[in-house]
Amino acid sequence: MRVLSYHLPLVAERGEGARVWDVDGKEYLDLNMAYGPLLFGHCPQRVIDSVVKQISTSGSQLGFPTEISARVASKIKQLYPGMELMRFANSGTESCAAAVRLARAYTGKNVLVMFEGHYHGWSDAVFNKYHAPLDALPEKGYGPIIPGTLGLAGAPNDVVVVRWNDIDALEACFREYGDRIAACIMEPVMGNSGVIPPADGYLQGVREMTLNHDSLLIFDEVITGFRVAAGGAQSRYMVQPDITVISKALGSGYPVGAFGASHEMMSMITEQKLFHGGVFSGNAVVMAAAEAAMDTILESRETMYPYMEGLATKLADGLREIFGRLKIPHLVQNVGPLLGLFLTDGKIEKVNEYRDVRKHCQFDKYIHFQHHMQNSGVYFHPNQFEPMFLSTAHTADDIDMALERFADAAAKTCCK
Ligand SMILES: Cc1ncc(COP(=O)(O)O)c(C=O)c1O
């Protein structure tokens, strides 16, 4: 993912705040933020202090239950009250795989509904070819999973993939599989195919449909958690899933994930009917990082989210002005500090689902544009499926500087 043929090489040496430096000493404004975890930028002092204190006075991993993980859990629960009980893991992949297992075990049903363009990690449970070519996608709006890699030996099993933001397609899927569907798992704001917000009422519609069919709703908030709001997309859109998965910003740069649900559902695990484990899960280093992150969010959420959203709006407006002035077809979509720029093949009002991105977006043009930006000292991912991430470490001056360079790159690479 970090060294593909379309990447300009960048071997990072260090990061600080909103910036990274490569091994040649070149400085970049970082709009990637390690794919999302760095909510407070690189090397946030409070996180460093918490980790250093933990490892120097109490140990990195104790191999027993610790008060620190209980404290972190209770702080998460203040923001995600539906996670009445939770389990820590080491990544988004692990947490999503465990959440799916929990849904199947709890409901006693097998079929898992996923959505086109959504990514839930690379486990055998869910690794769909989430960026499949258009002609591989089913006309009727839903169909069997397309395995994401060789070596899956027949997995993922019993998975149906549906067009997202299309309640009719989901309804048709429920008509066909209804009483067999254990759960629908989705990114409540799509962040793995650019940034695509849920259509008005869509999340509520899915919630209702799952309830009507005794199926569960899993929100994979690995990207959106602590990012589109302190309480994630579920608080921003006021839709309560049955199972929540969080990761990325939870650890602010340290590897942690978590999944959680009601007491009743999680008792499948506490009563040992369902297995979930992990030697490193909930280790004290990442818990110390997560505690500092949770404390900062709980203290500062009234100001930090409007601040980041303000920066994202400034960046989004600036990009629209530049591309508009140069008459370059484009679309900018953002939800909070998560921002997607699409270079399109013509004027488009809205990108509403994965197929729109595939159909209308010019990937080669975006790569060419990104290379110019990277050379000019502003980094974001060269694949326009990947969002840009802002953090509390970015400033209005950073956005002004980035916009100047965006204007230059757009004029030089997109105006032919
Ligand atoms: C929405 C979502 N879910 C799950 C994952 C998998 O997380 P990880 O890479 O930590 O295993 C990712 C990773 O980018 C993600 O974006």
mmCIF file of C-alpha atoms and ligand atoms in Angstrom, residues 1 35 90-94 96 118-122 187 191-192 220-224 245 247-248 256 386, ligand 1:
data_model
loop_
_atom_site.group_PDB
_atom_site.id
_atom_site.type_symbol
_atom_site.label_atom_id
_atom_site.label_comp_id
_atom_site.label_asym_id
_atom_site.label_seq_id
_atom_site.Cartn_x
_atom_site.Cartn_y
_atom_site.Cartn_z
ATOM 1 C CA MET A 1 0.000 0.000 0.000
ATOM 2 C CA TYR A 35 -3.959 7.122 7.019
ATOM 3 C CA ASN A 90 -4.354 -4.553 17.871
ATOM 4 C CA SER A 91 -5.798 -3.346 14.578
ATOM 5 C CA GLY A 92 -8.904 -2.541 12.610
ATOM 6 C CA THR A 93 -8.656 -5.859 10.771
ATOM 7 C CA GLU A 94 -8.746 -7.892 13.969
ATOM 8 C CA CYS A 96 -13.743 -6.116 12.361
ATOM 9 C CA HIS A 118 -16.012 -0.339 1.812
ATOM 10 C CA TYR A 119 -12.953 -1.859 3.443
ATOM 11 C CA HIS A 120 -12.972 -3.716 6.735
ATOM 12 C CA GLY A 121 -9.437 -5.086 6.793
ATOM 13 C CA TRP A 122 -7.832 -8.027 5.115
ATOM 14 C CA GLU A 187 -18.348 2.442 7.068
ATOM 15 C CA GLY A 191 -13.692 6.684 3.544
ATOM 16 C CA ASN A 192 -12.099 3.998 1.431
ATOM 17 C CA ASP A 220 -16.928 0.108 11.209
ATOM 18 C CA GLU A 221 -15.803 3.445 12.609
ATOM 19 C CA VAL A 222 -12.115 2.692 12.156
ATOM 20 C CA ILE A 223 -11.775 5.885 10.104
ATOM 21 C CA THR A 224 -14.771 7.880 11.326
ATOM 22 C CA VAL A 245 -15.564 -0.994 15.737
ATOM 23 C CA SER A 247 -9.263 1.933 15.855
ATOM 24 C CA LYS A 248 -7.004 4.518 14.151
ATOM 25 C CA VAL A 256 -5.002 -0.471 18.868
ATOM 26 C CA GLU A 386 -7.710 7.659 -0.138
HETATM 27 C C1 LIG B 1 -12.741 1.413 7.643
HETATM 28 C C2 LIG B 1 -11.582 0.504 7.908
HETATM 29 N N1 LIG B 1 -11.792 -0.649 8.539
HETATM 30 C C3 LIG B 1 -10.787 -1.491 8.825
HETATM 31 C C4 LIG B 1 -9.490 -1.196 8.452
HETATM 32 C C5 LIG B 1 -8.380 -2.148 8.765
HETATM 33 O O1 LIG B 1 -7.578 -1.604 9.764
HETATM 34 P P1 LIG B 1 -6.051 -2.077 9.953
HETATM 35 O O2 LIG B 1 -5.302 -1.632 8.748
HETATM 36 O O3 LIG B 1 -5.634 -1.404 11.215
HETATM 37 O O4 LIG B 1 -6.065 -3.551 10.096
HETATM 38 C C6 LIG B 1 -9.225 0.001 7.795
HETATM 39 C C7 LIG B 1 -7.859 0.352 7.394
HETATM 40 O O5 LIG B 1 -7.578 1.322 6.751
HETATM 41 C C8 LIG B 1 -10.301 0.877 7.501
HETATM 42 O O6 LIG B 1 -10.115 2.025 6.839
#
